[in-house]
Amino acid sequence: MYSGEQHLSSKGLAIATTPELLNRHGPVLHVDVRSAKNQPVFVGVARDFDVASYLKGTGHTRLVQVQYPIALSTEEEKGTAGPLAAPATLDWWVTKANGSGPQSIAWPIEDGPYDVVIMNADGKTAPDVQAELGIEIPKAFRTALAVFAGGILLLALGILLILLRRRSVRPQAPGNIASGTPQAGALGDGRRSSPGVRRVVGLALVLGLVAGCSAIPQADTVTSLTRPAISDARAAAVIKHYNDLSDKANSSLDAKPLTAVETGNVLRQSQAWYKIARAEKAKPGGTSAFLEPVIGSPQFGTYPMRFVSSSGIAGDKEYRHVGVWERATAGSPWMLVFSAGVKTAAKLPDITSLRVATRADDTKLAAGTQGAASSLATYRTDGPKSARAAAFQPNADITELFADIAKDKAEQAKERGSVRGITNTFSSPAESPAFITKSGTAMVFVSLTQDYTLLAGSNWQFWWESVPEAAFSPATAKYQSGLTRTTIHDTVLLIPPKGQGKIRIASFQSQVVDAGGY
C-alpha cells in the first residue's frame, strides 16, 4: 500500500511524523524521498524521545495523518531557525539514508514510539521534497495464496463428502419406516447436512479467520523506550577525537581546542592548568592520550545522557583516567564533564554494566549517593574531627590536605595580629553523576569546590608570591583586606551496599582554578 508521490515542504528545518502514525508494528515501512531543489536529503527513523530532543525549540513540520493513497496532513511547529547538527552525523538513528538524489529506507516497524524524519542533509536549510510512503505487510501475498488454495481444497473435499454420503443412502422397505419420520442418518427433507460437511465448512472458516488475523499489524504495547547511551565503538571514537584536540591544546598550551569536548569544571581546570603552565614557561607539546578505554554505558530514555570511561594514560603507568561524558541533547556533542586520575593499584568495580542510580538505590547502600557527596563537603569543611568523618574510610590524600590546612594556619599565626582569620569552605554540586555497578556498589563522581579566604589584620597587606596562585594574581598585586583562592577537587566515591563497609575515596585530585584578593 503506497501513498503515491507527494510534495512535502517545511518552513522549518525538518518534517517529522508523530508516534501515532506508527502505532502498529510488524509491517515494513518504505519511505522514498528526493529533493525538489536538487539538494542532498536525509531520511531516517529514530525513537521519539531522540527526535523530540533533537528538534526541541526548532521550527519544523509534523506529519500527523496519512490517508492512502493521496492525502497527507501536516501541522507547523514554531521555533527558531536553527541550525541543527547534520542529521547523518548523529549515532541514534535506527535506520537512515543520506545524500544526493533519491534516498530510500525500508524498516520493519518495531513496537514503541518511533518517528520518521525528513530533512536536508546539512541540517541548516528548509526541506522541499517529493516523498512516497508505503506499508508492506510481510508474507501477506503468500498468506492470501495459501488461504485461497486451502479454500479450494476444502471446497472440493466438501463436495466429495456430499456425493459419497448420497451414494451411501439405500431405499428401505415400507414397513420399516415410521410414517412421516425420516430414518436416522438419512437426509430426510434435505434441510440437514452431514456432520462431515459441517466440520469441513467450520475448518474453512477457522482457517480463513486465523490466516486473515495473522496479516493484520499488531497494535503497539510499548509506550516508552530506552537505549544504551552509546556503543563501545562510538565511545572509542569520541575519546579518540578528544585525544586529537588535547594534543592540539598541548602543542600551544592553550585550552581553546578543548572547548569543543570539555565543559563545566573540567574545562575550567584545563584553562587554569594551561595558564599556570604558561606562567611557569613550560615547554609545549607532549601527549596525555587516553588509551584502550573500557566503557560503561547505562540505559537512558531521556536527556542528558552519560557514559563512563576507564582508560590507560599515555606515558603514565601509575594512574588510569576515569571520565564521565555527557550529551546534553540529541543534537549536542559528547562533552567530558568529570575527569580524574585513579591509581592503577586502586581496585575499581567493573563498569561494563552500569545503570543510573535512583532514590530507591539509596535504601540499599551504606549512604545515599547525593547525601554522600554532601557529607564529604561537610567533612572537608569541618576537618578531621567532623561527625561525618566516621562514614569514610581513611584516605592518605585527604589526611595530607588536612595537614596542609593546619600548617598554613600555624604559619600565619606566627605574625601576631597579621591575620584575623582563615576559612576553608568546601561545597558539592547540586547533583553529582552516580551509577550502580553490577556488584551493587555505587560510583559517585564529585567535583568539590574549595573556597579559601584569608582575612588580613589591621594595617597588613598580602599578595600571592608564587605559582600556581601567582599565575592568576601576580606578586605586584597587593591586597589590604584579604586573599582568596578557589580549588576544585575531583573525587571518586565508592559506596558499598549496606553492611559491607564504609565509603571509599578512590580518587582525590586537586587543581587551583583562581586566586586573588580584595
Coordinates of C-alpha atoms in Angstrom, one line a residue:
M1 CA 0.0 0.0 0.0
Y2 CA 1.6 3.3 -1.1
S3 CA 0.6 6.9 -0.7
G4 CA 1.8 7.9 -4.2
E5 CA 4.5 10.6 -4.6
Q6 CA 3.5 13.6 -2.5
H7 CA 5.0 17.1 -2.2
L8 CA 6.2 18.0 1.3
S9 CA 7.9 21.1 2.5
S10 CA 8.5 22.9 5.7
K11 CA 9.1 26.5 6.9
G12 CA 11.4 25.0 9.5
L13 CA 14.3 22.5 9.2
A14 CA 12.5 19.1 9.3
I15 CA 9.4 17.1 8.5
A16 CA 8.7 14.5 11.2
T17 CA 5.9 12.1 11.8
T18 CA 4.1 11.8 15.1
P19 CA 4.4 8.5 17.0
E20 CA 0.7 7.8 16.5
L21 CA 1.3 7.3 12.8
L22 CA 3.5 4.3 13.5
N23 CA 1.4 2.7 16.3
R24 CA 1.2 -0.8 14.8
H25 CA 4.3 -3.0 14.5
G26 CA 5.2 -5.7 12.1
P27 CA 4.7 -4.2 8.6
V28 CA 7.7 -2.9 6.7
L29 CA 7.7 0.9 6.3
H30 CA 9.0 2.2 3.0
V31 CA 10.0 5.9 2.6
D32 CA 11.3 7.2 -0.7
V33 CA 12.5 10.9 -0.8
R34 CA 14.0 13.2 -3.4
S35 CA 14.7 16.9 -3.2
A36 CA 12.5 19.2 -5.3
K37 CA 15.5 21.6 -5.5
N38 CA 18.3 19.1 -6.2
Q39 CA 19.7 19.3 -2.7
P40 CA 21.2 16.4 -0.7
V41 CA 18.5 15.0 1.5
F42 CA 18.2 12.8 4.7
V43 CA 15.5 10.4 5.8
G44 CA 15.7 8.4 9.0
V45 CA 13.8 6.6 11.7
A46 CA 14.5 7.1 15.4
R47 CA 13.0 6.8 18.9
D48 CA 10.5 9.5 19.6
F49 CA 12.5 10.8 22.6
D50 CA 15.6 11.3 20.5
V51 CA 13.7 13.1 17.8
A52 CA 11.9 15.3 20.3
S53 CA 15.2 16.3 21.9
Y54 CA 16.8 17.0 18.6
L55 CA 14.0 19.2 17.2
K56 CA 13.1 20.9 20.5
G57 CA 12.8 24.6 20.1
T58 CA 13.4 24.4 16.4
G59 CA 10.8 25.2 13.8
H60 CA 9.6 22.1 11.9
T61 CA 6.6 20.4 10.3
R62 CA 4.7 17.5 11.9
L63 CA 3.1 14.9 9.6
V64 CA 0.0 14.0 11.6
Q65 CA -2.1 11.9 9.2
V66 CA -1.6 9.8 6.1
Q67 CA -4.7 8.8 4.1
Y68 CA -3.9 6.3 1.4
P69 CA -3.4 6.7 -1.5
I70 CA -3.1 10.5 -1.9
A71 CA -3.6 12.7 1.2
L72 CA -1.0 13.8 3.8
S73 CA -2.0 16.2 6.6
T74 CA 0.7 18.4 8.3
E75 CA 1.0 20.9 11.2
E76 CA 3.6 23.6 11.7
E77 CA 5.6 23.6 14.9
K78 CA 7.0 27.1 15.6
G79 CA 10.6 27.6 16.8
T80 CA 14.0 29.0 16.0
A81 CA 15.6 28.7 12.6
G82 CA 18.4 26.5 13.9
P83 CA 20.8 25.4 12.6
L84 CA 20.8 21.7 13.7
A85 CA 23.6 19.3 13.7
A86 CA 23.8 17.5 10.4
P87 CA 21.5 14.5 11.0
A88 CA 23.7 11.9 9.4
T89 CA 26.5 12.6 11.9
L90 CA 24.3 11.5 14.9
D91 CA 24.5 8.0 16.1
W92 CA 21.0 7.3 17.4
W93 CA 19.1 6.7 14.2
V94 CA 17.6 3.2 13.9
T95 CA 17.9 3.4 10.1
K96 CA 18.8 6.2 7.8
A97 CA 19.7 7.3 4.2
N98 CA 21.6 10.4 3.2
G99 CA 22.9 12.0 0.1
S100 CA 22.2 13.5 -3.3
G101 CA 19.5 12.1 -5.5
P102 CA 16.6 9.8 -4.4
Q103 CA 17.0 8.3 -0.9
S104 CA 15.1 5.3 0.4
I105 CA 14.7 3.3 3.6
A106 CA 12.8 0.1 4.4
W107 CA 12.3 -0.5 8.1
P108 CA 10.3 -3.3 9.8
I109 CA 8.2 -1.2 12.2
E110 CA 9.1 -2.0 15.9
D111 CA 6.9 -1.9 18.9
G112 CA 7.0 1.5 20.6
P113 CA 7.0 5.3 19.8
Y114 CA 9.1 6.0 16.7
D115 CA 9.3 8.9 14.3
V116 CA 10.3 9.3 10.6
V117 CA 12.3 12.4 9.9
I118 CA 13.0 14.1 6.6
M119 CA 15.5 16.9 6.3
N120 CA 18.0 18.5 4.1
A121 CA 21.3 16.8 4.7
D122 CA 23.0 19.9 6.0
G123 CA 20.6 20.5 8.9
K124 CA 20.6 24.2 8.0
T125 CA 18.0 24.7 5.3
A126 CA 14.3 24.0 4.9
P127 CA 13.4 20.7 3.2
D128 CA 11.3 20.8 0.0
V129 CA 10.9 17.2 -1.2
Q130 CA 8.8 14.7 -3.1
A131 CA 8.1 11.8 -0.8
E132 CA 6.3 8.4 -1.1
L133 CA 5.3 6.4 1.9
G134 CA 4.4 2.7 1.8
I135 CA 3.4 -0.1 4.1
E136 CA 4.3 -3.7 3.2
I137 CA 2.7 -6.5 5.3
P138 CA 5.3 -9.3 5.3
K139 CA 4.1 -12.6 3.6
A140 CA 0.6 -11.1 3.1
F141 CA 0.5 -12.2 -0.6
R142 CA 1.8 -15.7 0.4
T143 CA -0.8 -15.9 3.1
A144 CA -3.6 -14.9 0.7
L145 CA -2.5 -17.6 -1.8
A146 CA -2.4 -20.2 1.0
V147 CA -5.9 -19.3 2.2
F148 CA -7.2 -19.3 -1.4
A149 CA -5.6 -22.7 -2.1
G150 CA -6.8 -24.1 1.2
G151 CA -10.3 -22.9 0.5
I152 CA -10.3 -24.6 -3.0
L153 CA -9.1 -27.9 -1.4
L154 CA -11.7 -27.7 1.4
L155 CA -14.5 -26.9 -1.1
A156 CA -13.5 -29.9 -3.2
L157 CA -13.4 -32.1 -0.1
G158 CA -16.8 -30.9 1.0
I159 CA -18.4 -31.7 -2.4
L160 CA -16.8 -35.1 -2.4
L161 CA -18.2 -35.9 1.1
I162 CA -21.7 -34.8 0.0
L163 CA -21.5 -37.1 -3.1
L164 CA -20.2 -40.0 -1.1
R165 CA -22.9 -39.5 1.5
R166 CA -25.7 -39.5 -1.0
R167 CA -24.4 -42.7 -2.6
S168 CA -24.4 -44.4 0.8
V169 CA -28.2 -43.9 1.3
R170 CA -30.3 -47.0 0.3
P171 CA -34.1 -47.3 0.0
Q172 CA -35.8 -49.2 2.9
A173 CA -38.8 -51.5 3.0
P174 CA -42.0 -49.5 3.6
G175 CA -42.8 -51.5 6.8
N176 CA -39.5 -50.5 8.4
I177 CA -40.1 -46.8 8.2
A178 CA -42.5 -45.0 10.5
S179 CA -44.9 -42.8 8.7
G180 CA -43.8 -39.2 8.3
T181 CA -40.5 -39.8 10.1
P182 CA -37.1 -39.9 8.3
Q183 CA -34.9 -42.8 9.3
A184 CA -31.9 -41.9 11.5
G185 CA -28.9 -41.0 9.3
A186 CA -31.0 -40.3 6.2
L187 CA -31.1 -36.8 4.5
G188 CA -34.8 -36.6 5.3
D189 CA -36.3 -33.5 3.8
G190 CA -32.9 -32.0 2.7
R191 CA -32.7 -29.4 5.5
R192 CA -29.9 -31.3 7.4
S193 CA -26.3 -31.5 6.4
S194 CA -23.8 -34.2 7.1
P195 CA -21.7 -33.8 10.2
G196 CA -18.6 -34.3 8.0
V197 CA -19.7 -31.4 5.7
R198 CA -20.2 -29.2 8.8
R199 CA -16.7 -30.0 10.0
V200 CA -15.2 -29.1 6.7
V201 CA -17.1 -25.8 6.5
G202 CA -16.1 -24.9 10.1
L203 CA -12.5 -25.7 9.4
A204 CA -12.5 -23.5 6.4
L205 CA -13.9 -20.6 8.4
V206 CA -11.4 -21.0 11.2
L207 CA -8.5 -21.2 8.7
G208 CA -9.6 -18.1 6.9
L209 CA -10.1 -16.2 10.2
V210 CA -6.6 -17.2 11.6
A211 CA -4.8 -16.5 8.4
G212 CA -6.5 -13.2 8.0
C213 CA -5.8 -12.1 11.6
S214 CA -2.1 -13.1 11.2
A215 CA -1.8 -10.5 8.4
I216 CA -3.2 -7.6 10.5
P217 CA -0.5 -5.5 12.1
Q218 CA -0.4 -5.7 15.9
A219 CA -1.2 -2.6 18.0
D220 CA 1.8 -1.2 19.9
T221 CA 2.0 -2.2 23.6
V222 CA 5.3 -0.4 24.4
T223 CA 4.7 3.2 25.5
S224 CA 8.2 4.3 26.3
L225 CA 11.7 3.3 25.0
T226 CA 15.2 3.3 26.3
R227 CA 18.6 2.6 24.8
P228 CA 22.3 2.5 25.8
A229 CA 23.7 6.0 25.9
I230 CA 26.4 5.0 23.4
S231 CA 28.0 1.9 21.8
D232 CA 31.6 0.9 22.7
A233 CA 32.8 1.7 19.1
R234 CA 31.2 5.1 19.1
A235 CA 32.6 5.8 22.6
A236 CA 36.1 4.9 21.4
A237 CA 35.6 7.4 18.5
V238 CA 34.5 10.1 20.9
I239 CA 37.6 9.5 23.1
K240 CA 39.9 9.5 20.0
H241 CA 38.5 12.8 18.9
Y242 CA 39.2 14.1 22.4
N243 CA 42.8 12.9 22.3
D244 CA 43.3 14.7 19.0
L245 CA 42.1 18.0 20.4
S246 CA 44.0 17.5 23.6
D247 CA 47.2 17.1 21.6
K248 CA 46.5 20.4 19.8
A249 CA 45.9 22.1 23.1
N250 CA 49.2 20.8 24.5
S251 CA 51.1 21.9 21.4
S252 CA 50.0 25.5 22.1
L253 CA 49.5 25.5 25.9
D254 CA 46.0 26.9 25.1
A255 CA 42.7 25.2 26.1
K256 CA 40.8 26.7 23.2
P257 CA 40.6 23.4 21.2
L258 CA 39.2 21.7 24.3
T259 CA 36.1 23.9 24.4
A260 CA 34.6 21.5 21.8
V261 CA 34.9 18.5 24.0
E262 CA 35.0 19.8 27.6
T263 CA 32.6 21.8 29.7
G264 CA 31.9 22.9 33.3
N265 CA 34.6 22.3 35.9
V266 CA 36.7 20.1 33.6
L267 CA 37.1 22.9 31.1
R268 CA 37.7 25.4 33.9
Q269 CA 40.5 23.2 35.2
S270 CA 42.1 22.8 31.8
Q271 CA 42.1 26.5 31.2
A272 CA 43.7 27.1 34.7
W273 CA 46.3 24.3 34.0
Y274 CA 47.5 25.9 30.8
K275 CA 47.6 29.3 32.4
I276 CA 49.8 28.0 35.1
A277 CA 52.0 26.2 32.6
R278 CA 52.5 29.4 30.6
A279 CA 53.4 31.3 33.8
E280 CA 56.0 28.6 34.6
K281 CA 57.2 28.8 31.0
A282 CA 56.6 25.1 30.4
K283 CA 57.5 23.7 27.0
P284 CA 54.6 23.0 24.7
G285 CA 53.9 19.5 23.4
G286 CA 53.6 16.1 24.9
T287 CA 50.5 13.9 25.0
S288 CA 48.2 12.6 27.6
A289 CA 46.1 10.4 25.4
F290 CA 43.6 8.1 26.9
L291 CA 44.2 4.5 25.8
E292 CA 42.2 1.3 25.5
P293 CA 39.1 2.6 27.2
V294 CA 36.6 0.4 29.0
I295 CA 33.1 1.8 28.6
G296 CA 30.1 1.8 31.0
S297 CA 27.0 2.8 29.0
P298 CA 23.7 2.9 31.0
Q299 CA 20.3 2.8 29.5
F300 CA 18.5 6.2 29.0
G301 CA 15.1 7.2 27.8
T302 CA 15.7 11.0 28.1
Y303 CA 18.4 13.6 28.0
P304 CA 21.0 14.4 29.2
M305 CA 22.7 11.1 28.7
R306 CA 26.0 10.0 30.2
F307 CA 28.6 7.2 29.9
V308 CA 31.7 6.4 32.0
S309 CA 35.2 5.5 30.7
S310 CA 38.2 4.0 32.3
S311 CA 41.4 4.4 30.3
G312 CA 45.1 4.0 30.4
I313 CA 47.1 7.2 30.1
A314 CA 49.9 7.5 27.6
G315 CA 53.3 7.6 29.4
D316 CA 51.8 7.1 32.8
K317 CA 51.7 3.7 34.4
E318 CA 50.8 4.8 37.9
Y319 CA 47.3 6.2 37.0
R320 CA 44.3 5.4 35.0
H321 CA 41.9 8.1 33.8
V322 CA 38.2 7.9 34.8
G323 CA 35.9 10.2 33.0
V324 CA 32.2 10.9 32.8
W325 CA 30.9 12.1 29.4
E326 CA 27.6 13.8 28.8
R327 CA 25.4 14.6 25.8
A328 CA 23.0 17.4 26.9
T329 CA 20.6 17.0 23.9
A330 CA 20.2 14.6 21.0
G331 CA 21.9 17.2 18.7
S332 CA 24.8 18.0 21.1
P333 CA 28.3 16.7 21.0
W334 CA 29.6 14.4 23.8
M335 CA 31.5 16.5 26.4
L336 CA 33.8 15.5 29.2
V337 CA 32.1 16.7 32.4
F338 CA 34.2 14.8 35.0
S339 CA 37.9 13.8 34.8
A340 CA 40.1 12.2 37.5
G341 CA 43.2 10.1 37.8
V342 CA 42.8 6.9 39.8
K343 CA 45.9 5.0 40.9
T344 CA 46.2 1.7 39.0
A345 CA 46.7 -0.1 42.3
A346 CA 43.3 1.0 43.4
K347 CA 40.6 -1.6 42.8
L348 CA 37.6 -0.2 40.9
P349 CA 34.3 -2.1 40.4
D350 CA 33.5 -3.4 36.9
I351 CA 31.8 -0.6 35.0
T352 CA 30.6 -2.5 31.9
S353 CA 27.1 -3.0 33.2
L354 CA 26.4 0.4 34.8
R355 CA 22.9 1.8 35.4
V356 CA 21.9 5.2 36.7
A357 CA 21.5 5.3 40.4
T358 CA 17.9 6.1 41.7
R359 CA 16.5 7.2 45.0
A360 CA 15.4 3.6 45.5
D361 CA 19.0 2.5 45.5
D362 CA 19.8 4.8 48.4
T363 CA 17.9 2.5 50.8
K364 CA 20.3 -0.4 49.8
L365 CA 23.5 1.5 50.1
A366 CA 25.7 2.4 53.1
A367 CA 24.9 6.0 52.3
G368 CA 22.7 7.8 49.7
T369 CA 24.6 8.9 46.6
Q370 CA 23.9 12.6 46.7
G371 CA 24.0 12.6 50.5
A372 CA 27.5 11.1 50.4
A373 CA 28.7 14.0 48.2
S374 CA 27.2 16.5 50.7
S375 CA 28.7 14.6 53.6
L376 CA 32.2 14.7 52.0
A377 CA 31.9 18.5 51.6
T378 CA 30.9 18.9 55.3
Y379 CA 33.7 16.5 56.4
R380 CA 36.3 18.5 54.5
T381 CA 35.0 21.8 55.9
D382 CA 34.7 20.7 59.5
G383 CA 38.1 18.9 59.5
P384 CA 39.3 15.5 60.7
K385 CA 37.1 15.7 63.9
S386 CA 33.9 16.2 61.8
A387 CA 31.0 14.0 62.8
R388 CA 30.8 12.9 59.1
A389 CA 34.3 11.5 59.2
A390 CA 33.1 8.2 60.5
A391 CA 31.3 7.4 57.3
F392 CA 34.5 7.4 55.2
Q393 CA 37.5 5.1 55.1
P394 CA 40.8 6.9 55.9
N395 CA 42.4 8.4 52.8
A396 CA 46.0 9.5 52.5
D397 CA 45.2 12.4 50.1
I398 CA 42.6 13.9 52.5
T399 CA 44.9 13.4 55.5
E400 CA 47.6 15.3 53.6
L401 CA 45.2 18.1 52.8
F402 CA 44.1 18.5 56.4
A403 CA 47.8 18.7 57.4
D404 CA 48.4 21.4 54.8
I405 CA 45.5 23.5 56.1
A406 CA 46.7 23.1 59.7
K407 CA 50.3 24.1 58.6
D408 CA 49.0 27.2 56.8
K409 CA 47.1 28.4 59.9
A410 CA 50.2 27.8 62.1
E411 CA 52.4 29.8 59.7
Q412 CA 50.0 32.8 59.7
A413 CA 49.7 32.7 63.4
K414 CA 53.4 33.4 63.9
E415 CA 52.8 37.0 62.9
R416 CA 50.6 38.2 65.8
G417 CA 47.8 40.4 64.5
S418 CA 48.6 39.9 60.8
V419 CA 45.6 37.6 60.2
R420 CA 42.1 38.0 61.5
G421 CA 41.1 34.5 60.3
I422 CA 41.4 31.8 57.7
T423 CA 38.4 29.8 56.4
N424 CA 38.3 26.8 54.0
T425 CA 34.8 26.1 52.8
F426 CA 34.0 23.0 50.7
S427 CA 30.8 22.7 48.6
S428 CA 29.4 19.9 46.4
P429 CA 27.3 20.4 43.3
A430 CA 23.5 20.2 43.5
E431 CA 23.8 16.9 41.6
S432 CA 26.8 14.6 41.1
P433 CA 26.7 11.8 38.4
A434 CA 26.0 8.5 40.2
F435 CA 25.8 4.9 38.9
I436 CA 25.3 1.4 40.2
T437 CA 27.7 -1.3 39.2
K438 CA 26.9 -5.0 38.7
S439 CA 28.3 -5.7 42.2
G440 CA 25.8 -3.3 43.8
T441 CA 28.5 -0.7 44.7
A442 CA 27.6 2.9 43.7
M443 CA 30.2 5.1 42.0
V444 CA 29.7 8.9 42.6
F445 CA 31.7 11.5 40.7
V446 CA 32.0 14.6 42.8
S447 CA 33.7 17.9 41.9
L448 CA 34.2 19.7 45.3
T449 CA 34.9 23.4 45.2
Q450 CA 37.1 24.7 48.0
D451 CA 36.9 28.5 48.7
Y452 CA 39.9 29.7 50.7
T453 CA 39.8 33.1 52.4
L454 CA 42.5 34.8 54.5
L455 CA 41.3 38.0 56.3
A456 CA 44.1 40.5 56.7
G457 CA 44.8 42.2 60.1
S458 CA 44.7 45.9 60.5
N459 CA 47.5 47.7 58.6
W460 CA 48.6 44.5 56.9
Q461 CA 48.7 43.7 53.2
F462 CA 49.1 40.4 51.5
W463 CA 49.9 39.1 48.0
W464 CA 50.5 35.8 46.2
E465 CA 54.2 35.4 45.6
S466 CA 54.4 32.1 43.6
V467 CA 52.6 29.8 41.2
P468 CA 50.1 28.4 41.0
E469 CA 48.3 31.3 42.7
A470 CA 50.6 33.9 41.1
A471 CA 49.5 32.8 37.6
F472 CA 46.1 34.4 38.4
S473 CA 47.3 37.2 40.7
P474 CA 50.9 38.5 40.1
A475 CA 53.1 39.4 43.1
T476 CA 52.7 43.0 42.3
A477 CA 49.0 42.9 43.2
K478 CA 48.7 43.8 46.9
Y479 CA 45.6 43.3 48.9
Q480 CA 44.6 45.2 52.1
S481 CA 41.6 43.1 53.2
G482 CA 42.4 39.5 52.4
L483 CA 43.4 36.8 49.9
T484 CA 41.1 34.4 48.1
R485 CA 41.7 31.1 46.2
T486 CA 39.4 28.6 44.5
T487 CA 40.4 25.0 44.1
I488 CA 38.5 22.1 42.5
H489 CA 38.9 18.6 44.0
D490 CA 37.8 15.8 41.7
T491 CA 36.7 12.9 43.8
V492 CA 35.5 9.3 43.0
L493 CA 33.4 7.9 45.8
L494 CA 32.6 4.1 46.1
I495 CA 29.6 3.4 48.3
P496 CA 29.1 -0.3 49.1
P497 CA 25.8 -2.0 49.9
K498 CA 24.6 -1.7 53.5
G499 CA 26.6 -3.8 55.9
Q500 CA 29.7 -4.1 53.6
G501 CA 31.8 -1.3 54.9
K502 CA 32.3 2.5 54.7
I503 CA 32.5 4.9 51.8
R504 CA 35.8 4.6 50.0
I505 CA 37.5 7.6 48.3
A506 CA 39.1 6.1 45.2
S507 CA 40.5 9.3 43.8
F508 CA 41.1 12.8 45.1
Q509 CA 42.9 15.2 42.7
S510 CA 43.1 19.0 43.1
Q511 CA 43.6 21.9 40.7
V512 CA 43.8 25.6 41.6
V513 CA 41.5 27.5 39.2
D514 CA 41.6 31.0 40.5
A515 CA 43.3 33.3 43.1
G516 CA 43.3 36.9 44.0
G517 CA 42.2 39.2 46.9
Y518 CA 40.4 42.4 47.9

